[in-house]
Amino acid sequence: MKNAKPILLFAALIATLLVFFISKREETPPTTAPPGIPERSPDQAQDPASPAPIGDQFLDAYADPNTTPLEDLRKIGRAIDSLLLLFKNLDTRHIATNGRLSAFLKGENPENTPHISPDHPLFGPTGELLDRWKQPIIVHPIGTGLIELRSAGPDRIPHTEDDFVLEPGDPR
């Protein structure tokens, strides 16, 4: 009977843990997210005190007059590349337009996490990615995970001599 006391203590500990976990499970609201995609709870929402999304760091000094327009595209390219690293099997056809890529960067992605602040100067009033001349950036998918970015340049007319283009193989 000497061994009965530790066994009873162990059983009481297990019972306490079971009650604790069952009560926590009942407190958790049911999720409406599709299987495999976690739903963000209100306490996970971005609050003013939380740090800026990581993509904002890549876009530091975006459209600064002391940098080149090609550097702007490189910054966007690095932000996109960093996010695509998280989703290795992502079919980039789903982010093949300016609007879809913009939404993806703002948080419409499998993690429901903004990679760039929705109020970042990169985004225009309609939500599109804009170049320094406030023109939509042309997003052209080349292949899986390969996206060409084009700025219409100072004449604001796409596919002319003054365009700035970042192709997938260019240094970022």
Coordinates of N, CA, C and O in Angstrom, one line a residue:
M1 N 0.8 -1.2 0.0 CA 0.0 0.0 0.0 C 0.9 1.3 0.0 O 0.3 2.3 -0.1
K2 N 2.2 1.1 0.2 CA 3.0 2.3 0.1 C 3.0 3.0 -1.2 O 3.1 4.2 -1.3
N3 N 2.8 2.2 -2.3 CA 2.8 2.8 -3.7 C 1.4 3.4 -4.0 O 1.3 4.0 -5.1
A4 N 0.4 3.2 -3.3 CA -0.9 3.7 -3.6 C -1.0 5.2 -3.6 O -1.7 5.9 -4.4
K5 N -0.3 5.9 -2.6 CA -0.3 7.3 -2.5 C 0.2 8.0 -3.8 O -0.4 8.9 -4.3
P6 N 1.4 7.7 -4.3 CA 1.9 8.3 -5.6 C 0.9 8.0 -6.7 O 0.7 8.9 -7.6
I7 N 0.3 6.9 -6.8 CA -0.6 6.6 -7.9 C -1.8 7.4 -7.8 O -2.3 8.0 -8.8
L8 N -2.3 7.6 -6.6 CA -3.5 8.5 -6.4 C -3.2 9.9 -6.7 O -4.0 10.6 -7.3
L9 N -2.0 10.4 -6.4 CA -1.6 11.8 -6.7 C -1.5 11.9 -8.2 O -1.9 12.9 -8.8
F10 N -0.9 10.9 -8.9 CA -0.7 11.0 -10.3 C -2.1 11.0 -11.0 O -2.4 11.8 -11.9
A11 N -3.0 10.2 -10.5 CA -4.4 10.1 -11.1 C -5.1 11.5 -10.9 O -5.8 12.0 -11.8
A12 N -4.9 12.1 -9.7 CA -5.5 13.4 -9.4 C -5.0 14.4 -10.4 O -5.7 15.3 -10.9
L13 N -3.7 14.4 -10.6 CA -3.0 15.3 -11.5 C -3.6 15.2 -12.9 O -4.0 16.2 -13.6
I14 N -3.7 14.0 -13.4 CA -4.3 13.7 -14.8 C -5.7 14.2 -14.8 O -6.1 14.9 -15.8
A15 N -6.5 13.9 -13.8 CA -7.9 14.4 -13.8 C -8.0 15.9 -13.8 O -8.8 16.5 -14.6
T16 N -7.1 16.6 -13.1 CA -7.1 18.0 -13.1 C -6.8 18.6 -14.4 O -7.4 19.5 -14.9
L17 N -5.8 18.0 -15.1 CA -5.4 18.5 -16.4 C -6.5 18.2 -17.4 O -6.8 19.1 -18.3
L18 N -7.2 17.1 -17.3 CA -8.3 16.8 -18.3 C -9.4 17.9 -18.1 O -9.9 18.4 -19.1
V19 N -9.7 18.2 -16.8 CA -10.8 19.1 -16.6 C -10.4 20.5 -17.1 O -11.1 21.2 -17.8
F20 N -9.1 20.9 -16.9 CA -8.6 22.2 -17.4 C -8.7 22.2 -18.9 O -9.2 23.2 -19.5
F21 N -8.2 21.2 -19.6 CA -8.2 21.3 -21.1 C -9.6 21.2 -21.7 O -9.9 21.8 -22.7
I22 N -10.5 20.4 -21.0 CA -11.9 20.4 -21.5 C -12.6 21.7 -21.3 O -13.3 22.2 -22.2
S23 N -12.3 22.4 -20.2 CA -12.9 23.7 -20.0 C -12.4 24.7 -21.0 O -13.1 25.6 -21.5
K24 N -11.1 24.7 -21.3 CA -10.5 25.6 -22.3 C -11.1 25.3 -23.7 O -11.3 26.2 -24.4
R25 N -11.3 24.1 -24.0 CA -11.9 23.7 -25.3 C -13.3 24.3 -25.5 O -13.6 24.8 -26.5
E26 N -14.1 24.3 -24.4 CA -15.4 24.8 -24.5 C -15.4 26.3 -24.6 O -16.4 26.9 -25.2
E27 N -14.4 27.0 -24.1 CA -14.3 28.4 -24.2 C -13.9 28.9 -25.6 O -14.2 30.0 -26.0
T28 N -13.3 28.0 -26.4 CA -12.8 28.4 -27.8 C -14.0 28.5 -28.7 O -14.7 27.5 -28.9
P29 N -14.3 29.6 -29.4 CA -15.4 29.7 -30.3 C -15.1 28.8 -31.6 O -13.9 28.7 -31.9
P30 N -16.2 28.3 -32.2 CA -15.9 27.5 -33.4 C -15.4 28.3 -34.5 O -15.7 29.5 -34.6
T31 N -14.5 27.7 -35.3 CA -13.9 28.4 -36.4 C -14.7 28.3 -37.7 O -15.4 27.3 -37.9
T32 N -14.7 29.4 -38.5 CA -15.4 29.3 -39.8 C -14.4 29.3 -40.9 O -14.8 29.4 -42.1
A33 N -13.1 29.3 -40.6 CA -12.1 29.2 -41.7 C -12.1 27.9 -42.4 O -12.4 26.9 -41.8
P34 N -11.7 27.9 -43.6 CA -11.6 26.6 -44.3 C -10.6 25.7 -43.7 O -9.7 26.2 -43.0
P35 N -10.7 24.4 -43.8 CA -9.7 23.5 -43.2 C -8.3 23.9 -43.7 O -8.1 24.2 -44.9
G36 N -7.4 23.9 -42.8 CA -6.0 24.2 -43.1 C -5.6 25.6 -43.1 O -4.4 26.0 -43.1
I37 N -6.6 26.5 -43.0 CA -6.3 28.0 -42.9 C -6.8 28.5 -41.6 O -8.0 28.5 -41.4
P38 N -5.9 28.9 -40.7 CA -6.4 29.4 -39.4 C -7.1 30.7 -39.5 O -6.8 31.5 -40.3
E39 N -8.1 30.8 -38.7 CA -8.9 32.1 -38.7 C -8.3 33.0 -37.6 O -7.9 32.5 -36.5
R40 N -8.1 34.2 -37.9 CA -7.5 35.2 -36.9 C -8.6 35.6 -35.9 O -9.7 35.9 -36.3
S41 N -8.3 35.5 -34.7 CA -9.2 36.0 -33.6 C -9.0 37.5 -33.4 O -8.0 38.0 -33.8
P42 N -10.0 38.1 -32.8 CA -9.9 39.6 -32.6 C -8.7 40.0 -31.9 O -8.1 41.0 -32.1
D43 N -8.2 39.1 -30.9 CA -7.0 39.5 -30.2 C -5.7 39.4 -31.1 O -4.7 39.9 -30.7
Q44 N -5.8 38.8 -32.2 CA -4.7 38.7 -33.1 C -4.7 39.8 -34.2 O -3.7 40.0 -34.9
A45 N -5.7 40.6 -34.2 CA -5.8 41.7 -35.1 C -4.7 42.7 -34.9 O -4.2 42.9 -33.8
Q46 N -4.3 43.3 -36.0 CA -3.2 44.3 -35.9 C -3.6 45.5 -35.0 O -4.6 46.1 -35.4
D47 N -3.0 45.7 -33.9 CA -3.3 46.9 -33.2 C -2.2 47.9 -33.3 O -1.1 47.6 -33.7
P48 N -2.5 49.2 -33.0 CA -1.5 50.2 -33.2 C -0.2 50.0 -32.4 O 0.9 50.5 -32.9
A49 N -0.2 49.3 -31.3 CA 1.0 49.0 -30.5 C 1.9 47.9 -31.1 O 3.0 47.8 -30.7
S50 N 1.3 47.1 -32.0 CA 2.1 46.0 -32.5 C 3.1 46.4 -33.6 O 2.8 47.5 -34.2
P51 N 4.1 45.7 -33.8 CA 5.1 46.1 -34.8 C 4.5 46.1 -36.2 O 3.6 45.3 -36.5
A52 N 5.1 46.9 -37.1 CA 4.7 46.9 -38.5 C 5.0 45.5 -39.1 O 5.9 44.8 -38.7
P53 N 4.2 45.1 -40.1 CA 4.4 43.9 -40.8 C 5.9 43.9 -41.4 O 6.4 44.9 -41.8
I54 N 6.4 42.7 -41.5 CA 7.8 42.6 -42.0 C 8.1 43.2 -43.4 O 9.1 43.8 -43.6
G55 N 7.1 43.1 -44.2 CA 7.2 43.7 -45.6 C 7.5 45.2 -45.6 O 8.1 45.7 -46.5
D56 N 7.0 45.9 -44.6 CA 7.2 47.3 -44.5 C 8.7 47.6 -44.4 O 9.1 48.7 -44.9
Q57 N 9.4 46.7 -43.8 CA 10.9 47.0 -43.7 C 11.6 46.9 -45.0 O 12.5 47.7 -45.3
F58 N 11.1 46.1 -45.9 CA 11.6 46.0 -47.3 C 11.3 47.2 -48.0 O 12.1 47.6 -49.0
L59 N 10.3 47.9 -47.7 CA 9.8 49.1 -48.4 C 10.2 50.4 -47.8 O 9.7 51.4 -48.1
D60 N 11.2 50.3 -46.9 CA 11.6 51.6 -46.2 C 12.1 52.5 -47.3 O 12.8 52.2 -48.2
A61 N 11.7 53.8 -47.2 CA 12.0 54.8 -48.2 C 11.5 54.6 -49.6 O 12.1 55.0 -50.6
Y62 N 10.4 53.9 -49.7 CA 9.8 53.6 -51.0 C 9.4 55.0 -51.7 O 8.9 55.8 -51.0
A63 N 9.8 55.1 -52.9 CA 9.5 56.3 -53.7 C 10.2 57.5 -53.2 O 9.9 58.7 -53.5
D64 N 11.3 57.3 -52.5 CA 12.1 58.5 -52.0 C 12.8 59.1 -53.2 O 13.4 58.4 -54.0
P65 N 12.8 60.4 -53.2 CA 13.5 61.1 -54.3 C 15.0 60.8 -54.4 O 15.6 61.0 -55.5
N66 N 15.6 60.3 -53.3 CA 17.0 60.0 -53.3 C 17.3 58.6 -53.8 O 18.5 58.2 -53.8
T67 N 16.3 57.8 -54.1 CA 16.5 56.5 -54.7 C 15.9 56.5 -56.1 O 15.2 57.4 -56.5
T68 N 16.3 55.4 -56.8 CA 15.8 55.3 -58.2 C 14.5 54.6 -58.3 O 14.2 53.8 -57.4
P69 N 13.8 54.8 -59.4 CA 12.5 54.0 -59.6 C 12.8 52.5 -59.7 O 12.0 51.7 -59.2
L70 N 13.9 52.1 -60.2 CA 14.3 50.7 -60.3 C 14.4 50.1 -58.8 O 14.1 49.0 -58.5
E71 N 15.0 50.9 -58.0 CA 15.2 50.5 -56.6 C 13.8 50.3 -55.9 O 13.6 49.4 -55.1
D72 N 12.8 51.2 -56.3 CA 11.4 51.0 -55.8 C 10.9 49.6 -56.2 O 10.4 48.9 -55.4
L73 N 11.1 49.2 -57.4 CA 10.7 47.9 -57.9 C 11.5 46.8 -57.2 O 10.9 45.7 -56.8
R74 N 12.7 47.0 -56.9 CA 13.5 46.0 -56.2 C 13.0 45.8 -54.8 O 12.9 44.7 -54.3
K75 N 12.6 46.9 -54.2 CA 12.0 46.8 -52.8 C 10.7 46.0 -52.8 O 10.5 45.2 -52.0
I76 N 9.9 46.3 -53.8 CA 8.6 45.5 -53.9 C 9.0 44.0 -54.2 O 8.4 43.1 -53.6
G77 N 9.9 43.8 -55.1 CA 10.3 42.4 -55.4 C 10.8 41.7 -54.1 O 10.5 40.5 -53.9
R78 N 11.6 42.3 -53.3 CA 12.1 41.7 -52.1 C 11.0 41.4 -51.1 O 11.0 40.3 -50.5
A79 N 10.0 42.3 -51.0 CA 8.9 42.1 -50.1 C 8.1 40.9 -50.6 O 7.6 40.0 -49.8
I80 N 7.9 40.8 -52.0 CA 7.1 39.7 -52.5 C 7.9 38.4 -52.3 O 7.3 37.4 -51.9
D81 N 9.2 38.4 -52.6 CA 10.0 37.2 -52.4 C 10.0 36.7 -51.0 O 9.9 35.5 -50.8
S82 N 10.1 37.6 -50.1 CA 10.1 37.2 -48.6 C 8.7 36.5 -48.3 O 8.7 35.6 -47.5
L83 N 7.6 37.0 -48.8 CA 6.3 36.4 -48.5 C 6.2 35.0 -49.3 O 5.7 34.1 -48.7
L84 N 6.7 35.0 -50.5 CA 6.6 33.7 -51.2 C 7.4 32.6 -50.6 O 7.0 31.4 -50.7
L85 N 8.4 32.9 -49.8 CA 9.2 31.9 -49.1 C 8.3 31.2 -48.1 O 8.6 30.0 -47.8
L86 N 7.4 31.9 -47.6 CA 6.5 31.3 -46.6 C 5.5 30.3 -47.2 O 5.0 29.4 -46.5
F87 N 5.2 30.5 -48.5 CA 4.2 29.6 -49.2 C 4.9 29.0 -50.4 O 4.6 29.3 -51.5
K88 N 5.7 28.0 -50.1 CA 6.6 27.4 -51.1 C 5.7 26.7 -52.3 O 6.2 26.7 -53.4
N89 N 4.6 26.2 -52.0 CA 3.8 25.5 -53.0 C 2.7 26.4 -53.5 O 1.7 25.9 -54.1
L90 N 2.8 27.7 -53.4 CA 1.7 28.6 -53.8 C 1.7 28.7 -55.3 O 2.7 28.8 -56.0
D91 N 0.5 28.5 -55.9 CA 0.4 28.7 -57.3 C 0.2 30.2 -57.6 O -0.8 30.8 -57.2
T92 N 1.3 30.8 -58.1 CA 1.3 32.3 -58.3 C 0.3 32.8 -59.3 O 0.2 34.0 -59.4
R93 N -0.4 31.9 -60.0 CA -1.4 32.4 -60.9 C -2.5 33.1 -60.1 O -3.2 33.9 -60.6
H94 N -2.6 32.8 -58.8 CA -3.7 33.4 -58.0 C -3.3 34.8 -57.6 O -4.1 35.5 -57.0
I95 N -2.1 35.2 -57.8 CA -1.6 36.6 -57.5 C -1.0 37.2 -58.7 O -0.1 38.0 -58.6
A96 N -1.6 36.9 -59.9 CA -1.0 37.3 -61.1 C -1.5 38.7 -61.6 O -1.1 39.1 -62.7
T97 N -2.3 39.4 -60.8 CA -2.7 40.7 -61.2 C -2.3 41.7 -60.1 O -2.1 41.3 -59.0
N98 N -2.3 43.0 -60.4 CA -2.0 44.0 -59.4 C -2.9 43.9 -58.2 O -2.5 43.8 -57.1
G99 N -4.2 43.8 -58.5 CA -5.2 43.7 -57.4 C -5.0 42.5 -56.5 O -5.1 42.6 -55.3
R100 N -4.8 41.3 -57.1 CA -4.7 40.1 -56.3 C -3.4 40.1 -55.6 O -3.4 39.7 -54.4
L101 N -2.3 40.6 -56.2 CA -1.0 40.6 -55.5 C -1.1 41.6 -54.3 O -0.7 41.3 -53.2
S102 N -1.8 42.7 -54.5 CA -2.0 43.7 -53.5 C -2.8 43.1 -52.3 O -2.4 43.3 -51.2
A103 N -3.9 42.4 -52.6 CA -4.7 41.8 -51.6 C -3.9 40.8 -50.8 O -3.9 40.7 -49.6
F104 N -3.1 40.0 -51.5 CA -2.2 38.9 -50.9 C -1.3 39.6 -49.9 O -1.1 39.1 -48.8
L105 N -0.6 40.7 -50.3 CA 0.3 41.4 -49.5 C -0.3 42.0 -48.3 O 0.3 42.1 -47.2
K106 N -1.6 42.4 -48.4 CA -2.3 43.0 -47.3 C -2.9 42.0 -46.3 O -3.4 42.4 -45.3
G107 N -2.9 40.7 -46.7 CA -3.3 39.7 -45.7 C -4.3 38.7 -46.3 O -4.7 37.8 -45.6
E108 N -4.7 38.8 -47.5 CA -5.6 37.8 -48.1 C -4.7 36.7 -48.6 O -4.4 36.5 -49.8
N109 N -4.1 35.9 -47.7 CA -3.2 34.8 -48.0 C -3.5 33.6 -47.0 O -4.3 33.8 -46.1
P110 N -2.9 32.5 -47.2 CA -3.3 31.3 -46.4 C -3.1 31.6 -44.9 O -3.7 30.9 -44.1
E111 N -2.2 32.5 -44.5 CA -2.0 32.8 -43.1 C -2.9 33.9 -42.6 O -2.9 34.2 -41.4
N112 N -3.7 34.6 -43.5 CA -4.5 35.7 -43.1 C -3.7 36.8 -42.4 O -4.2 37.4 -41.4
T113 N -2.4 37.0 -42.8 CA -1.5 37.9 -42.1 C -1.0 38.9 -43.1 O -0.5 38.6 -44.2
P114 N -1.2 40.2 -42.8 CA -0.7 41.3 -43.6 C 0.9 41.2 -43.6 O 1.5 41.1 -42.6
H115 N 1.4 41.3 -44.8 CA 2.9 41.3 -45.0 C 3.3 42.8 -45.2 O 4.5 43.1 -44.9
I116 N 2.4 43.6 -45.6 CA 2.7 45.1 -45.8 C 1.4 45.8 -45.2 O 0.3 45.3 -45.4
S117 N 1.7 46.8 -44.4 CA 0.6 47.6 -43.8 C -0.4 48.0 -44.9 O 0.0 48.6 -45.9
P118 N -1.7 47.8 -44.7 CA -2.7 48.2 -45.7 C -2.7 49.7 -46.0 O -3.1 50.1 -47.1
D119 N -2.2 50.5 -45.1 CA -2.1 52.0 -45.3 C -0.7 52.5 -45.8 O -0.5 53.6 -45.9
H120 N 0.1 51.5 -46.3 CA 1.4 51.9 -46.8 C 1.3 52.7 -48.0 O 0.4 52.5 -48.8
P121 N 2.2 53.7 -48.3 CA 2.1 54.6 -49.5 C 2.2 53.8 -50.8 O 1.9 54.3 -51.8
L122 N 2.6 52.5 -50.7 CA 2.7 51.7 -51.9 C 1.3 51.5 -52.5 O 1.2 51.3 -53.7
F123 N 0.3 51.5 -51.7 CA -1.1 51.2 -52.1 C -1.8 52.5 -52.4 O -1.8 53.4 -51.6
G124 N -2.5 52.5 -53.5 CA -3.3 53.6 -53.9 C -4.7 53.6 -53.2 O -5.0 52.6 -52.5
P125 N -5.5 54.6 -53.5 CA -6.9 54.6 -52.9 C -7.8 53.5 -53.3 O -8.6 53.1 -52.5
T126 N -7.5 52.8 -54.4 CA -8.3 51.7 -54.8 C -7.7 50.4 -54.4 O -8.1 49.3 -54.7
G127 N -6.5 50.5 -53.7 CA -5.8 49.3 -53.2 C -4.8 48.7 -54.1 O -4.1 47.8 -53.7
E128 N -4.6 49.3 -55.3 CA -3.5 48.8 -56.2 C -2.1 49.2 -55.7 O -2.0 50.2 -55.1
L129 N -1.1 48.4 -56.2 CA 0.3 48.8 -56.0 C 0.6 49.9 -57.0 O 0.3 49.8 -58.2
L130 N 1.1 51.0 -56.5 CA 1.4 52.2 -57.3 C 2.9 52.5 -57.4 O 3.6 52.3 -56.4
D131 N 3.4 53.0 -58.5 CA 4.8 53.4 -58.6 C 4.9 54.8 -58.1 O 3.9 55.4 -57.6
R132 N 6.0 55.4 -58.1 CA 6.2 56.8 -57.6 C 5.5 57.8 -58.3 O 5.3 58.9 -57.8
W133 N 5.0 57.5 -59.5 CA 4.2 58.5 -60.3 C 2.7 58.2 -60.1 O 1.9 58.7 -60.8
K134 N 2.4 57.4 -59.1 CA 1.0 57.1 -58.7 C 0.3 56.4 -59.8 O -1.0 56.5 -59.9
Q135 N 1.0 55.6 -60.6 CA 0.4 54.7 -61.6 C 0.5 53.3 -61.2 O 1.4 52.9 -60.5
P136 N -0.5 52.5 -61.6 CA -0.5 51.1 -61.2 C 0.7 50.3 -61.7 O 1.1 50.5 -62.9
I137 N 1.3 49.5 -60.9 CA 2.4 48.7 -61.3 C 1.9 47.5 -62.1 O 0.9 46.9 -61.7
I138 N 2.5 47.2 -63.2 CA 2.1 46.1 -64.1 C 2.7 44.9 -63.5 O 4.0 44.8 -63.4
V139 N 1.9 43.9 -63.2 CA 2.4 42.6 -62.7 C 2.2 41.6 -63.8 O 1.1 41.4 -64.3
H140 N 3.3 41.0 -64.1 CA 3.3 40.0 -65.2 C 4.0 38.7 -64.7 O 5.2 38.6 -64.5
P141 N 3.1 37.6 -64.5 CA 3.7 36.4 -64.0 C 4.5 35.7 -65.2 O 4.0 35.6 -66.3
I142 N 5.6 35.2 -64.8 CA 6.5 34.6 -65.8 C 6.4 33.0 -65.6 O 6.5 32.3 -66.6
G143 N 6.3 32.6 -64.4 CA 6.2 31.2 -64.1 C 6.0 31.1 -62.6 O 5.7 32.0 -61.9
T144 N 6.0 29.8 -62.1 CA 5.7 29.6 -60.7 C 6.7 30.4 -59.8 O 7.9 30.2 -59.9
G145 N 6.2 31.3 -59.0 CA 7.0 32.1 -58.2 C 7.9 33.2 -58.9 O 8.7 33.9 -58.3
L146 N 7.6 33.4 -60.2 CA 8.4 34.3 -61.0 C 7.5 35.4 -61.5 O 6.6 35.1 -62.3
I147 N 7.7 36.6 -61.0 CA 6.8 37.8 -61.4 C 7.7 38.9 -61.9 O 8.6 39.3 -61.2
E148 N 7.3 39.4 -63.0 CA 7.9 40.7 -63.6 C 7.1 41.9 -63.1 O 5.9 41.8 -63.1
L149 N 7.8 42.9 -62.7 CA 7.2 44.1 -62.2 C 7.6 45.3 -63.2 O 8.7 45.4 -63.5
R150 N 6.6 46.1 -63.6 CA 6.9 47.2 -64.5 C 6.2 48.5 -64.0 O 5.1 48.5 -63.7
S151 N 7.0 49.5 -64.0 CA 6.5 50.9 -63.8 C 6.5 51.6 -65.1 O 7.4 51.5 -65.9
A152 N 5.4 52.3 -65.4 CA 5.2 53.0 -66.7 C 6.2 54.1 -66.8 O 6.4 54.7 -67.9
G153 N 6.9 54.5 -65.7 CA 7.9 55.6 -65.8 C 7.3 57.0 -65.8 O 6.1 57.1 -65.7
P154 N 8.1 58.0 -66.0 CA 7.7 59.3 -65.8 C 6.6 59.8 -66.9 O 5.8 60.7 -66.6
D155 N 6.6 59.1 -68.1 CA 5.6 59.5 -69.0 C 4.2 58.9 -68.7 O 3.2 59.2 -69.3
R156 N 4.2 58.0 -67.7 CA 3.0 57.3 -67.2 C 2.2 56.5 -68.3 O 1.1 56.2 -68.2
I157 N 3.0 56.1 -69.3 CA 2.4 55.3 -70.4 C 3.2 54.0 -70.4 O 4.4 54.0 -70.6
P158 N 2.5 52.9 -70.2 CA 3.2 51.6 -70.2 C 3.8 51.2 -71.5 O 3.3 51.5 -72.6
H159 N 4.8 50.4 -71.4 CA 5.5 49.8 -72.6 C 6.1 50.8 -73.5 O 6.0 50.7 -74.7
T160 N 6.7 51.9 -72.9 CA 7.5 52.9 -73.7 C 8.9 52.8 -73.2 O 9.3 52.1 -72.3
E161 N 9.8 53.6 -73.9 CA 11.2 53.6 -73.6 C 11.6 53.9 -72.1 O 12.6 53.5 -71.6
D162 N 10.8 54.7 -71.5 CA 11.1 55.2 -70.1 C 10.6 54.3 -69.0 O 10.7 54.6 -67.8
D163 N 10.1 53.1 -69.4 CA 9.6 52.2 -68.4 C 10.7 51.6 -67.5 O 11.9 51.5 -68.0
F164 N 10.4 51.2 -66.3 CA 11.4 50.6 -65.4 C 10.8 49.2 -65.2 O 9.6 49.0 -64.9
V165 N 11.7 48.1 -65.5 CA 11.2 46.8 -65.4 C 12.1 46.0 -64.5 O 13.4 46.1 -64.6
L166 N 11.5 45.2 -63.6 CA 12.3 44.3 -62.8 C 11.9 42.9 -63.2 O 10.7 42.4 -62.9
E167 N 12.8 42.2 -63.8 CA 12.5 40.8 -64.3 C 12.9 39.8 -63.2 O 13.8 40.2 -62.3
P168 N 12.4 38.6 -63.2 CA 12.6 37.7 -62.1 C 14.1 37.4 -61.8 O 14.5 37.2 -60.7
G169 N 15.0 37.4 -62.9 CA 16.4 37.1 -62.7 C 17.2 38.3 -62.2 O 18.4 38.1 -61.9
D170 N 16.6 39.5 -62.2 CA 17.4 40.7 -61.9 C 17.8 40.6 -60.4 O 17.0 40.1 -59.6
P171 N 18.9 41.2 -60.0 CA 19.3 41.3 -58.6 C 18.2 42.1 -57.8 O 17.8 43.1 -58.3
R172 N 17.9 41.6 -56.7 CA 17.0 42.3 -55.8 C 17.7 42.7 -54.6 O 17.5 43.0 -53.6

